[in-house]
CSV table of C-alpha atoms and ligand atoms in Angstrom, one decimal:
chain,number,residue,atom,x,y,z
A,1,UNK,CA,13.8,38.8,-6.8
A,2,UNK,CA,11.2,36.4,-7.2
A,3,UNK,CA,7.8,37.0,-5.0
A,4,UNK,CA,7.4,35.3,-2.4
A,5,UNK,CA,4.5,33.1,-1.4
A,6,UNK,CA,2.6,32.6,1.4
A,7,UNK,CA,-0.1,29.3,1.9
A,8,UNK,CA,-2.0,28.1,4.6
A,9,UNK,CA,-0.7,24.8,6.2
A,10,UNK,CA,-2.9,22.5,9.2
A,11,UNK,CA,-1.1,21.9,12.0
A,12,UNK,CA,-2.2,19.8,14.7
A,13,UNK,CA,-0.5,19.9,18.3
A,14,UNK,CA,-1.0,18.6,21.7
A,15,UNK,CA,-0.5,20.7,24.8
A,16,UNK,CA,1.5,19.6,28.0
A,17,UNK,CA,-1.8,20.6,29.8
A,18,UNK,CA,-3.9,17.8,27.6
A,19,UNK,CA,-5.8,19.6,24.8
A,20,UNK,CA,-5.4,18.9,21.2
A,21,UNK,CA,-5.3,22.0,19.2
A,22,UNK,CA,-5.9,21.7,15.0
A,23,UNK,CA,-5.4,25.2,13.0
A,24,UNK,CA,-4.8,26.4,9.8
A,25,UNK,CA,-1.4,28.6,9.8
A,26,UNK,CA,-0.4,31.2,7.2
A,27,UNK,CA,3.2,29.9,6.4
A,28,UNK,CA,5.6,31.5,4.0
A,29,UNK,CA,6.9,29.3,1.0
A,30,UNK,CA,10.5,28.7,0.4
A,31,UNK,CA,12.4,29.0,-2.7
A,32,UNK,CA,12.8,25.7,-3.7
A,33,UNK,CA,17.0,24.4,-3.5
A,34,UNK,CA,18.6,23.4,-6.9
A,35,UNK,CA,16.5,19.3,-6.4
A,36,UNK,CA,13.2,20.8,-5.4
A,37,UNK,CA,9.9,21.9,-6.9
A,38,UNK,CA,7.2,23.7,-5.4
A,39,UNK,CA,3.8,21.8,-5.5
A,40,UNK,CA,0.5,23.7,-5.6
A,41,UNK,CA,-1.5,20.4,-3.7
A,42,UNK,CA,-4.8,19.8,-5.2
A,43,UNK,CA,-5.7,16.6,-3.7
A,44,UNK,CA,-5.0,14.6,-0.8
A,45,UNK,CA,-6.5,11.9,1.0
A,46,UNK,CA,-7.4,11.8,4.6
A,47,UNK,CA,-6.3,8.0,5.5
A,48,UNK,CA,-7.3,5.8,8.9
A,49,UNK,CA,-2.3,6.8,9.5
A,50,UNK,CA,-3.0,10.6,8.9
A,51,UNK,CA,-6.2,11.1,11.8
A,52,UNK,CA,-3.4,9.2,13.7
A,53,UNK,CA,-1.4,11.8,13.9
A,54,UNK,CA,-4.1,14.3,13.0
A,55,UNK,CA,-6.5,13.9,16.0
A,56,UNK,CA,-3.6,12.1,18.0
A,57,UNK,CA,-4.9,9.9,21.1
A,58,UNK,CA,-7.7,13.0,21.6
A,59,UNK,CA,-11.3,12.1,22.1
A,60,UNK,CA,-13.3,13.6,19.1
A,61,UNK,CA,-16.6,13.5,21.3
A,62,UNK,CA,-15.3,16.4,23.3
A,63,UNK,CA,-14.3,18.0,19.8
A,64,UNK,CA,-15.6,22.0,19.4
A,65,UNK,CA,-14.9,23.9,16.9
A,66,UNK,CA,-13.5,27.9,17.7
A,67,UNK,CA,-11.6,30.5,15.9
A,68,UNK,CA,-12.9,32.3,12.9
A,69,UNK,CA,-14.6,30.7,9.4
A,70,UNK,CA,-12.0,31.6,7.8
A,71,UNK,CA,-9.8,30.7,10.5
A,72,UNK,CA,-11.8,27.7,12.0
A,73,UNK,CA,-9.6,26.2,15.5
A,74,UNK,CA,-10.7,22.5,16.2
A,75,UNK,CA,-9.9,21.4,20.2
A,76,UNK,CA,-10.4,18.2,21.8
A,77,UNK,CA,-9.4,17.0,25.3
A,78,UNK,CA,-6.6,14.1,25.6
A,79,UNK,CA,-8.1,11.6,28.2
A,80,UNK,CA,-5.5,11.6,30.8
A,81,UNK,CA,-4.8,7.7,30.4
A,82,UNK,CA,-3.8,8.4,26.8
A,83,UNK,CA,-1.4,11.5,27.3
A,84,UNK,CA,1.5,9.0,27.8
A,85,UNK,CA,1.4,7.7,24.1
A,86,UNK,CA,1.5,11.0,23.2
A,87,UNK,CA,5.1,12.1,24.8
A,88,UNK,CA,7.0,12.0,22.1
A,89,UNK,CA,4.8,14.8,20.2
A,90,UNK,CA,3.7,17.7,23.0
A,91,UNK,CA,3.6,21.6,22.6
A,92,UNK,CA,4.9,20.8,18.9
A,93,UNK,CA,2.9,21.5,16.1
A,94,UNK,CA,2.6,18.9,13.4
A,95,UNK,CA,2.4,19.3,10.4
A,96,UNK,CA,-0.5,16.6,9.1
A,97,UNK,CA,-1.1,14.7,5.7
A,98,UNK,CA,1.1,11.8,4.2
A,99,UNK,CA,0.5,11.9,0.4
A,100,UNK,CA,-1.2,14.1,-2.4
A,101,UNK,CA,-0.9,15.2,-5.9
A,102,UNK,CA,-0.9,18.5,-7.3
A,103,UNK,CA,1.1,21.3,-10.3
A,104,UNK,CA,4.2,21.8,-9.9
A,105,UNK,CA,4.6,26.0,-9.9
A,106,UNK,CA,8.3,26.7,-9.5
A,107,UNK,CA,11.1,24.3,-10.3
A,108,UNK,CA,14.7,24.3,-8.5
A,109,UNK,CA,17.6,24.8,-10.8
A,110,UNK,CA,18.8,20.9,-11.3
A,111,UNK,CA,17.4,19.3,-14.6
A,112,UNK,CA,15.3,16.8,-12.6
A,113,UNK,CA,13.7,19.8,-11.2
A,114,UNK,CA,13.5,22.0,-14.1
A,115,UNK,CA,11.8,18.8,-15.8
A,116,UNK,CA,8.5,18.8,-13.4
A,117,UNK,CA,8.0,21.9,-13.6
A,118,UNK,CA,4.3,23.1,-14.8
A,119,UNK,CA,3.8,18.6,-14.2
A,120,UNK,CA,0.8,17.3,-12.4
A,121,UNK,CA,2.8,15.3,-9.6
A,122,UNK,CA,2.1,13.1,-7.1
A,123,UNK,CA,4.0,13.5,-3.7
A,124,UNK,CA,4.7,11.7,-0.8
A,125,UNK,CA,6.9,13.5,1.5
A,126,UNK,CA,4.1,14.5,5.0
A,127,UNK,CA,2.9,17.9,5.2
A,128,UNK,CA,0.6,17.7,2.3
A,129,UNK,CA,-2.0,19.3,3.9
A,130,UNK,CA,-1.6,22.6,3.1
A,131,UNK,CA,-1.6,24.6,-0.4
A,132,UNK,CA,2.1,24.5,-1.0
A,133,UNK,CA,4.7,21.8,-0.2
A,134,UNK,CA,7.6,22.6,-1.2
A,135,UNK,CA,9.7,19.2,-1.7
A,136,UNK,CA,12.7,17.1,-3.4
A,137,UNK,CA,12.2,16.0,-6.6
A,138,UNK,CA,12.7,12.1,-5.3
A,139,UNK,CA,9.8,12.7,-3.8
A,140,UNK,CA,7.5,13.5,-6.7
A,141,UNK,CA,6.2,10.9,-9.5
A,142,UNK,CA,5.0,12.4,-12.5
A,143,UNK,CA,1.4,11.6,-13.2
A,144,UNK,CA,0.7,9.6,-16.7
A,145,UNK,CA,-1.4,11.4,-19.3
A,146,UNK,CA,-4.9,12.1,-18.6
A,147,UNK,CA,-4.2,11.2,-14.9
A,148,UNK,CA,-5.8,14.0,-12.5
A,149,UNK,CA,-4.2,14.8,-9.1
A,150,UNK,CA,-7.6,13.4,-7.8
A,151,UNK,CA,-6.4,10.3,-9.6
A,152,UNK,CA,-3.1,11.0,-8.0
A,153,UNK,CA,-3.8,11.9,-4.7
A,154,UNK,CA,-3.5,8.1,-3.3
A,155,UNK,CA,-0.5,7.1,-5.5
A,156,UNK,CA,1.6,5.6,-3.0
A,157,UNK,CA,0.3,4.9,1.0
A,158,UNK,CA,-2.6,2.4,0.0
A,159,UNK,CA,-0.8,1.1,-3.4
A,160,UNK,CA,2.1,0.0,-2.4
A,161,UNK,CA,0.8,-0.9,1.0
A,162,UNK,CA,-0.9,-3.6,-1.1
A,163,UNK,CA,1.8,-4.3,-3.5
A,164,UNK,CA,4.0,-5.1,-0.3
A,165,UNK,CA,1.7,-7.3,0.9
A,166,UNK,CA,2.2,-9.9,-1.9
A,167,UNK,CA,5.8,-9.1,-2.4
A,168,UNK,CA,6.3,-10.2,1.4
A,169,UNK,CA,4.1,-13.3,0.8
A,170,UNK,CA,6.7,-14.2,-2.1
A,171,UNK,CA,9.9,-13.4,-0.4
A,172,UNK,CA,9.1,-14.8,2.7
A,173,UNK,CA,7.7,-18.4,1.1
A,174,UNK,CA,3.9,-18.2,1.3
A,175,UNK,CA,1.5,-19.1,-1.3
A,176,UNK,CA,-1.6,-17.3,-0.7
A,177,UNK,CA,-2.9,-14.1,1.9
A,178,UNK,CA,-5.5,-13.3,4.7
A,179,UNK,CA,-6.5,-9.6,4.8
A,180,UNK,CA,-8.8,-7.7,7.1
A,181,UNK,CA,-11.2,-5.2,6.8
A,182,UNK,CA,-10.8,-6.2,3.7
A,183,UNK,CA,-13.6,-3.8,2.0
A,184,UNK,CA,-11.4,-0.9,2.5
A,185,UNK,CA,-9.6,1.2,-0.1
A,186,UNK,CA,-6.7,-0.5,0.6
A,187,UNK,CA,-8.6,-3.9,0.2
A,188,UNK,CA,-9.9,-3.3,-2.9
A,189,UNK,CA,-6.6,-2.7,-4.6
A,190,UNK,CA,-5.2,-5.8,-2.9
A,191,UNK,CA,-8.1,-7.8,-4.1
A,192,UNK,CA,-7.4,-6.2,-7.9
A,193,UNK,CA,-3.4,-7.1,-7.5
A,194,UNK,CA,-4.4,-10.6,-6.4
A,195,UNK,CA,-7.4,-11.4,-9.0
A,196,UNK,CA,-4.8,-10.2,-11.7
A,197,UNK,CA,-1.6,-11.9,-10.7
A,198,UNK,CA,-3.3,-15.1,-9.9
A,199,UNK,CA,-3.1,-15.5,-6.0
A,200,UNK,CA,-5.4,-16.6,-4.0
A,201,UNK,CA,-6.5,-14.0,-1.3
A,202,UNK,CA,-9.1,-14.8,2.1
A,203,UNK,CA,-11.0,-11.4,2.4
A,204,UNK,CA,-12.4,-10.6,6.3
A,205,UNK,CA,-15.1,-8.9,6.5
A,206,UNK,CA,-17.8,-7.6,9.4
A,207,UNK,CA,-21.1,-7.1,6.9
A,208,UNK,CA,-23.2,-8.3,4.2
A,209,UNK,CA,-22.5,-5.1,2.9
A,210,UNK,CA,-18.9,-5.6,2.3
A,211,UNK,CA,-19.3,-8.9,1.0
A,212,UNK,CA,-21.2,-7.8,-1.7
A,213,UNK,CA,-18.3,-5.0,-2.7
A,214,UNK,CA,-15.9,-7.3,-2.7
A,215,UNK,CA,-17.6,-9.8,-4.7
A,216,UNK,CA,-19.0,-7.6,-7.3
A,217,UNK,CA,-15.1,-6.8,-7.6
A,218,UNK,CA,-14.6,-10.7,-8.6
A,219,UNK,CA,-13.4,-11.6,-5.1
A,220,UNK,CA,-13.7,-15.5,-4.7
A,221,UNK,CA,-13.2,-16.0,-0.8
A,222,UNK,CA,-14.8,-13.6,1.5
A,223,UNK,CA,-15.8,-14.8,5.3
A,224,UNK,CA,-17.9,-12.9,7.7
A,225,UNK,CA,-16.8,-12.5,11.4
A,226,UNK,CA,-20.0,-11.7,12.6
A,227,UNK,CA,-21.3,-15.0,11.4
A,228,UNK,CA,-22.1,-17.9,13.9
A,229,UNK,CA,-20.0,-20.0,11.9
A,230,UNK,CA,-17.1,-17.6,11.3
A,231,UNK,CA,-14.5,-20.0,12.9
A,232,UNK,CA,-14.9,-22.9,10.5
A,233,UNK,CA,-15.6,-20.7,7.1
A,234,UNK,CA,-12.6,-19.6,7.8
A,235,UNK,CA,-10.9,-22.9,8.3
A,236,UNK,CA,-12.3,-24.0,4.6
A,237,UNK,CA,-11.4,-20.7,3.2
A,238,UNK,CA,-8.1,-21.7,4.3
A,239,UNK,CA,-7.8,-25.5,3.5
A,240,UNK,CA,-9.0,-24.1,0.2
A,241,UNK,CA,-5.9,-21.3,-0.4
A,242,UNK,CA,-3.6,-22.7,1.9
A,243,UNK,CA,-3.0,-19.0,2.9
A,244,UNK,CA,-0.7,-19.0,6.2
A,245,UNK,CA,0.2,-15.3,5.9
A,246,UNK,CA,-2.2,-12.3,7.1
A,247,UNK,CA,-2.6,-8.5,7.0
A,248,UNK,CA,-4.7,-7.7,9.6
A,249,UNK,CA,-5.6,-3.5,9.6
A,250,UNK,CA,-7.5,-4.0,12.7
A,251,UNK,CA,-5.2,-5.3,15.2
A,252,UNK,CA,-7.0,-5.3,18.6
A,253,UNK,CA,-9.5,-8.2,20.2
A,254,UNK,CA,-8.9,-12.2,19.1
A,255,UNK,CA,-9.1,-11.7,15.5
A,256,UNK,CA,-5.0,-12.6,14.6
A,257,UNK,CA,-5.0,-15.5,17.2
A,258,UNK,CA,-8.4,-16.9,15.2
A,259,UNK,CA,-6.5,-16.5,12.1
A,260,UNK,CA,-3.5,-18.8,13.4
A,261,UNK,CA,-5.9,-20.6,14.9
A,262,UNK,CA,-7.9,-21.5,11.9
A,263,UNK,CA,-4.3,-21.8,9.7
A,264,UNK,CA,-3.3,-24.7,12.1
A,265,UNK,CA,-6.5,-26.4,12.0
A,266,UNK,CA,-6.5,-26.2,8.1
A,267,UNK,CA,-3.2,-27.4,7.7
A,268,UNK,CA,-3.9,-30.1,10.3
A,269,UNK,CA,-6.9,-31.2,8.5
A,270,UNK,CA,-5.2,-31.5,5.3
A,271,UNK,CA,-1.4,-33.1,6.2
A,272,UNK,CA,-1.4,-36.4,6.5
A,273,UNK,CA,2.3,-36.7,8.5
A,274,UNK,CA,2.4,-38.4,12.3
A,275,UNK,CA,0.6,-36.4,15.3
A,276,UNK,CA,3.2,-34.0,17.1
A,277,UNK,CA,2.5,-32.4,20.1
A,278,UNK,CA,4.3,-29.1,19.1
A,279,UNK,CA,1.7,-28.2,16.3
A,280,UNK,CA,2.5,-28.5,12.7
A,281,UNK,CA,6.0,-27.5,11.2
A,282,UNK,CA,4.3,-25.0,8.7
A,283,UNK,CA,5.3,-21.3,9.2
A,284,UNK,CA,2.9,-19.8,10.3
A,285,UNK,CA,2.2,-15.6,10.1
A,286,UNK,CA,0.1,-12.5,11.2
A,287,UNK,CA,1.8,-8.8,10.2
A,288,UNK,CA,-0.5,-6.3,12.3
A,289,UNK,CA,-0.4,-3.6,10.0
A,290,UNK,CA,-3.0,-0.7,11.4
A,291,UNK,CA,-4.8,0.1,14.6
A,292,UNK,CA,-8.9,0.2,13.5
A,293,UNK,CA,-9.4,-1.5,16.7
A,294,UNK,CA,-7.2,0.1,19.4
A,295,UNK,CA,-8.0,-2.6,22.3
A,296,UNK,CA,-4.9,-5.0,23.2
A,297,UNK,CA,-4.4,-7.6,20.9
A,298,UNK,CA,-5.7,-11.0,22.5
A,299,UNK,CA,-4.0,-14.0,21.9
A,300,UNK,CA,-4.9,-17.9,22.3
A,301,UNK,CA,-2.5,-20.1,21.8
A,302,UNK,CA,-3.9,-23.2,20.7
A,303,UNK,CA,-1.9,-23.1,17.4
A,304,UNK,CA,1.7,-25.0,18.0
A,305,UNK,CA,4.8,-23.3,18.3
A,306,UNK,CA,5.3,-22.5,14.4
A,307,UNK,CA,3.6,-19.2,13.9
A,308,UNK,CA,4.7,-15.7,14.8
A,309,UNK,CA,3.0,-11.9,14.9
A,310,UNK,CA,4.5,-8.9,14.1
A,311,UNK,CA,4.1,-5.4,13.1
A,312,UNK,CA,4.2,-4.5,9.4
A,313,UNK,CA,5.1,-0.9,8.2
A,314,UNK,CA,5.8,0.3,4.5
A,315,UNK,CA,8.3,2.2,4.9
A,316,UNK,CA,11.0,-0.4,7.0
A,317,UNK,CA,9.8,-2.7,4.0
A,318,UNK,CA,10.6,-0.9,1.0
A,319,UNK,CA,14.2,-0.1,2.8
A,320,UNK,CA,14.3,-3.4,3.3
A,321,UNK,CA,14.2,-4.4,0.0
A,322,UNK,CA,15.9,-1.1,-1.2
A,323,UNK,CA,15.5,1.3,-4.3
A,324,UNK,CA,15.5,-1.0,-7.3
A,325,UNK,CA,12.6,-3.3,-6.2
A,326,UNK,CA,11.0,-0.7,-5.3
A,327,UNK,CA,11.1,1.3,-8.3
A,328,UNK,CA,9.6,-1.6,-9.9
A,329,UNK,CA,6.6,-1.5,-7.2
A,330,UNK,CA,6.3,2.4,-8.4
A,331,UNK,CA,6.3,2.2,-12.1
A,332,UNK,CA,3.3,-0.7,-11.5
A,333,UNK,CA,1.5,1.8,-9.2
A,334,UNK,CA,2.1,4.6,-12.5
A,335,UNK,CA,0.9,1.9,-15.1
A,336,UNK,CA,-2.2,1.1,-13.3
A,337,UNK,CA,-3.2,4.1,-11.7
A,338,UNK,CA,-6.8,4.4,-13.0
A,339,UNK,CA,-7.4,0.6,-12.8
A,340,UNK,CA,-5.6,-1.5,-10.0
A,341,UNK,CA,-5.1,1.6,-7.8
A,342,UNK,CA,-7.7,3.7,-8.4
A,343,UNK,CA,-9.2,5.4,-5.3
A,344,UNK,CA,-12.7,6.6,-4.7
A,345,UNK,CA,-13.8,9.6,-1.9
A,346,UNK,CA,-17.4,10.8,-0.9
A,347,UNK,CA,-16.6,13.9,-0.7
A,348,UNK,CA,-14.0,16.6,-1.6
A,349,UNK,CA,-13.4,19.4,0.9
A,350,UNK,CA,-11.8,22.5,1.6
A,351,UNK,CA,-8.5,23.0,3.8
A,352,UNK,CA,-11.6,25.0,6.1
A,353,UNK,CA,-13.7,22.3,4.9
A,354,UNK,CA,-11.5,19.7,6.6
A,355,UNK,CA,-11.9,21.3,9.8
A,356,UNK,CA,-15.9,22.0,10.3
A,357,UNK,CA,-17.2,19.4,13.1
A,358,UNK,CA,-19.6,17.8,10.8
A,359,UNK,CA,-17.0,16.6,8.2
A,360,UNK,CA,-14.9,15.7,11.1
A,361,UNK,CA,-17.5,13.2,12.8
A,362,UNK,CA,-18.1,11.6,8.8
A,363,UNK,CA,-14.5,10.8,7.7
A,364,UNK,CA,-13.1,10.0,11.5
A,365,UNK,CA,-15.5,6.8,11.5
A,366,UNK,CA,-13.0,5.4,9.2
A,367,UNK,CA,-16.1,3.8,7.4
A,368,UNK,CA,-16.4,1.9,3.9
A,369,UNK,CA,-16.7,4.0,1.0
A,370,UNK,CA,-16.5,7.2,3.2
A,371,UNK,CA,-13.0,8.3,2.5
A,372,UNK,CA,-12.5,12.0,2.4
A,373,UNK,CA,-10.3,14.1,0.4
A,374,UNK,CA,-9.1,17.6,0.6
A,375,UNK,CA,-8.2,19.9,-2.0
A,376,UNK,CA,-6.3,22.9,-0.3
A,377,UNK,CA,-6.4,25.0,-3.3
A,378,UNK,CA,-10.4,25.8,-3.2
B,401,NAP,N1,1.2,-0.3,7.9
B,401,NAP,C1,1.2,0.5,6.9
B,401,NAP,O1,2.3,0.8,6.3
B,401,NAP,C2,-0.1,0.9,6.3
B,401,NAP,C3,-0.1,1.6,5.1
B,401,NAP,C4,-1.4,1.9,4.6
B,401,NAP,C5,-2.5,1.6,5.2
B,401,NAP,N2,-2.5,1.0,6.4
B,401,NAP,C6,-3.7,0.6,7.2
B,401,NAP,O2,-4.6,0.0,6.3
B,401,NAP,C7,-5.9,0.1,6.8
B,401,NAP,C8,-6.9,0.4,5.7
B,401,NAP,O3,-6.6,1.7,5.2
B,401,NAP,P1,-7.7,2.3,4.1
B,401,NAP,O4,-7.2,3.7,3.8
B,401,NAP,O5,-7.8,1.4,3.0
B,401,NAP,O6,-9.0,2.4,5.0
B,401,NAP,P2,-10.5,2.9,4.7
B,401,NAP,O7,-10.7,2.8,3.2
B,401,NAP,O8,-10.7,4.1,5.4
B,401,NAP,O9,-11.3,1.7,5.3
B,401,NAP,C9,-11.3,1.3,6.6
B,401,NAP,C10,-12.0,0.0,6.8
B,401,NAP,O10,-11.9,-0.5,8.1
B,401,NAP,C11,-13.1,-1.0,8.6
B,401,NAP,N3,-13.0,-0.8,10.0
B,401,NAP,C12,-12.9,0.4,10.7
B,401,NAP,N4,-12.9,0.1,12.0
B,401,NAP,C13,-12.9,-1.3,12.2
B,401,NAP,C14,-12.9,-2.1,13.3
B,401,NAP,N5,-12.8,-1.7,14.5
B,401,NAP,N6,-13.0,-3.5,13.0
B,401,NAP,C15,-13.1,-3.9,11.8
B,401,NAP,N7,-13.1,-3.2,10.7
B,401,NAP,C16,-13.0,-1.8,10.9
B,401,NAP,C17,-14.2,-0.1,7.9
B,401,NAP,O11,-15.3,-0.9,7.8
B,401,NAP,P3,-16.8,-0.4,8.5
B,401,NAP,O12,-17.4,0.4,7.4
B,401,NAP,O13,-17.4,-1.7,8.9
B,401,NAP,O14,-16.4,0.4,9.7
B,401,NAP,C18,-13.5,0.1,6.5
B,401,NAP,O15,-13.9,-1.0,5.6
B,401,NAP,C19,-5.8,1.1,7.9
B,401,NAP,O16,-5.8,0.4,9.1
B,401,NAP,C20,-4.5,1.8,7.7
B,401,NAP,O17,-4.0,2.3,8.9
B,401,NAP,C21,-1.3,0.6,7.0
């Protein structure tokens, strides 16, 4: 009988009494079924969707860290207000961590499986962090030659986040894109896809800083909402592209109302059909596609009737457009792993790592250039 093996796996859970509880638990390892493989993960991100469900609604200024070091426990109180959103999930623990790549160490029967198997793979499938996952062989994309499972690690969340992005601008009849926060990992792939396939992209941005990042990446619009004149850059920036669809990751305060805002009054400025009350005819859209900003989303509406808002999320979109389209997005992600998609990470930590309070307060600012990534099998 083959041995079997035990890993550690992070599991985060909040009680019925309010207290968010994050451990590491010893958790014995399958035999994988005739169309699985078992992965030894060596890299996988920490993104703004997994301290969603990592940290939940908890307030990380109340975090303390207990247990043992080799056992660290990581607890955090759930401000009452909050507990409601967090229904669906008490008294289970969760298993945390989207995506990751790593070897593939035993291989189930089937020849898809028995063809991964001693493969650098990359995985998405949940439960990644932790050193084993064990997981169906749909799940898996081989990594190209010379590709590391840091390389890997971020093959598909923020990759074909961004591919989607100007898929739905194409199949839904727009021309060119807004995107905000738009210095983030998943900007700078967008602004790689758009530079290369030829479509004009407005960038968002809050800093001088993140100008600069996105500029030294050959990005041709870029508008700063901090500055005084933020409204009307982004009106040219707009009569410019003609953009009339946005991504906005941040979600909460005016921002996606200023966007239609500024839409109309560029297409305004450059139609010249009869006045109408009702706004312009052009189709107007905001998908809301993250929470960086978790205040209610304010709207004006000083834009006509022609617009509309709505959440964005990748996986309804690649069902929507089902298997063969996006097999097509996947193979892209594979070709141009190290150049279109390529991630970077400050740091690379530990399963035990992941859990100290310091490393916590770094990567849970959801900063520029401070993405994290954990290797459980150091
Ligand atoms: N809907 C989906 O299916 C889907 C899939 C993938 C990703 N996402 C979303 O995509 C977004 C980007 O992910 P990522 O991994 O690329 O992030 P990331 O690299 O961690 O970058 C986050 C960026 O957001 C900025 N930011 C943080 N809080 C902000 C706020 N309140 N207002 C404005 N900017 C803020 C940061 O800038 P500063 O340095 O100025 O703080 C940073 O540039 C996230 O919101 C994520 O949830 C959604």
């Amino acid at each position: 009988m083959a041995e079997a093996i035990t890993g550690l796996q992070l599991r985060s859970l909040i009680k019925a009494s309010g207290e968010l509880e994050v451990a590491l638990v010893p958790v014995e390892i399958p035999e994988p079924g005739p169309d699985e493989v078992v992965v030894r993960v060596e890299a996988t991100p920490i993104n703004p969707s997994d301290l969603g469900l990592l940290f939940g609604a908890a307030d990380m200024s109340t975090a303390r860290q207990t247990g043992t070091p080799d056992a660290p426990v990581i607890t955090a109180k759930v401000p009452e207000a909050a507990m409601k959103a967090m229904a669906g999930r008490l008294d289970q623990p969760m298993p945390v961590g989207n995506e990751g790549a790593g070897t593939v160490i035993k291989a189930g029967s089937s020849e898809a499986a028995q063809a991964l198997q001693g493969k650098l793979v990359a995985v998405l499938g949940g439960a990644m962090y932790a050193q084993y996952r064990v997981i169906n062989v749909n799940f898996c994309m081989p990594l190209p030659d010379g590709a590391t499972a840091a390389d890997g690690a971020s093959s598909f969340v923020n990759p074909l986040t961004a591919l989607g992005m100007t898929e739905t601008m194409r199949r839904e009849g727009h021309t060119a894109l807004v995107h905000t926060a738009a210095a983030s990992n998943l900007g700078q792939m967008l602004n790689r896809i758009c530079i290369k396939d030829g479509v004009a992209l407005v960038n968002i941005v809050r800093s001088e800083g993140q100008a600069r990042l996105l500029r030294d990446i050959g990005a041709e619009h870029i508008v700063d909402s901090t500055s005084p004149d933020f409204m009307s850059e982004l009106t040219k920036a707009l009569e410019i592209t003609g953009a009339t669809l946005a991504f906005d990751a941040i979600g909460g305060g005016r921002l996606a109302g200023q966007i239609l805002s500024c839409m109309e009054a560029a297409i305004i400025r450059k139609s010249k059909g009869a006045y109408s009350r009702y706004g312009s005819d052009v189709p107007k859209q905001v998908y809301i596609y993250g929470g960086l900003d978790l205040r209610p989303t304010e709207i004006v509406r000083n834009f006509g009737m022609t617009w509309g808002v709505g959440g964005w999320l990748l996986m309804p979109f690649l069902q929507k457009i089902g298997p063969e389209a996006g097999a097509k997005l996947r193979a892209r992600v594979a070709a141009e792993l190290k150049t279109t998609f390529a991630s970077s990470y400050t740091r690379v930590v530990s399963l035990k790592e992941a859990l100290s309070l310091e490393s916590i307060a770094t990567y849970n600012k959801r900063a520029t250039g401070e993405k994290f990534l954990i290797d459980p099998s150091r």
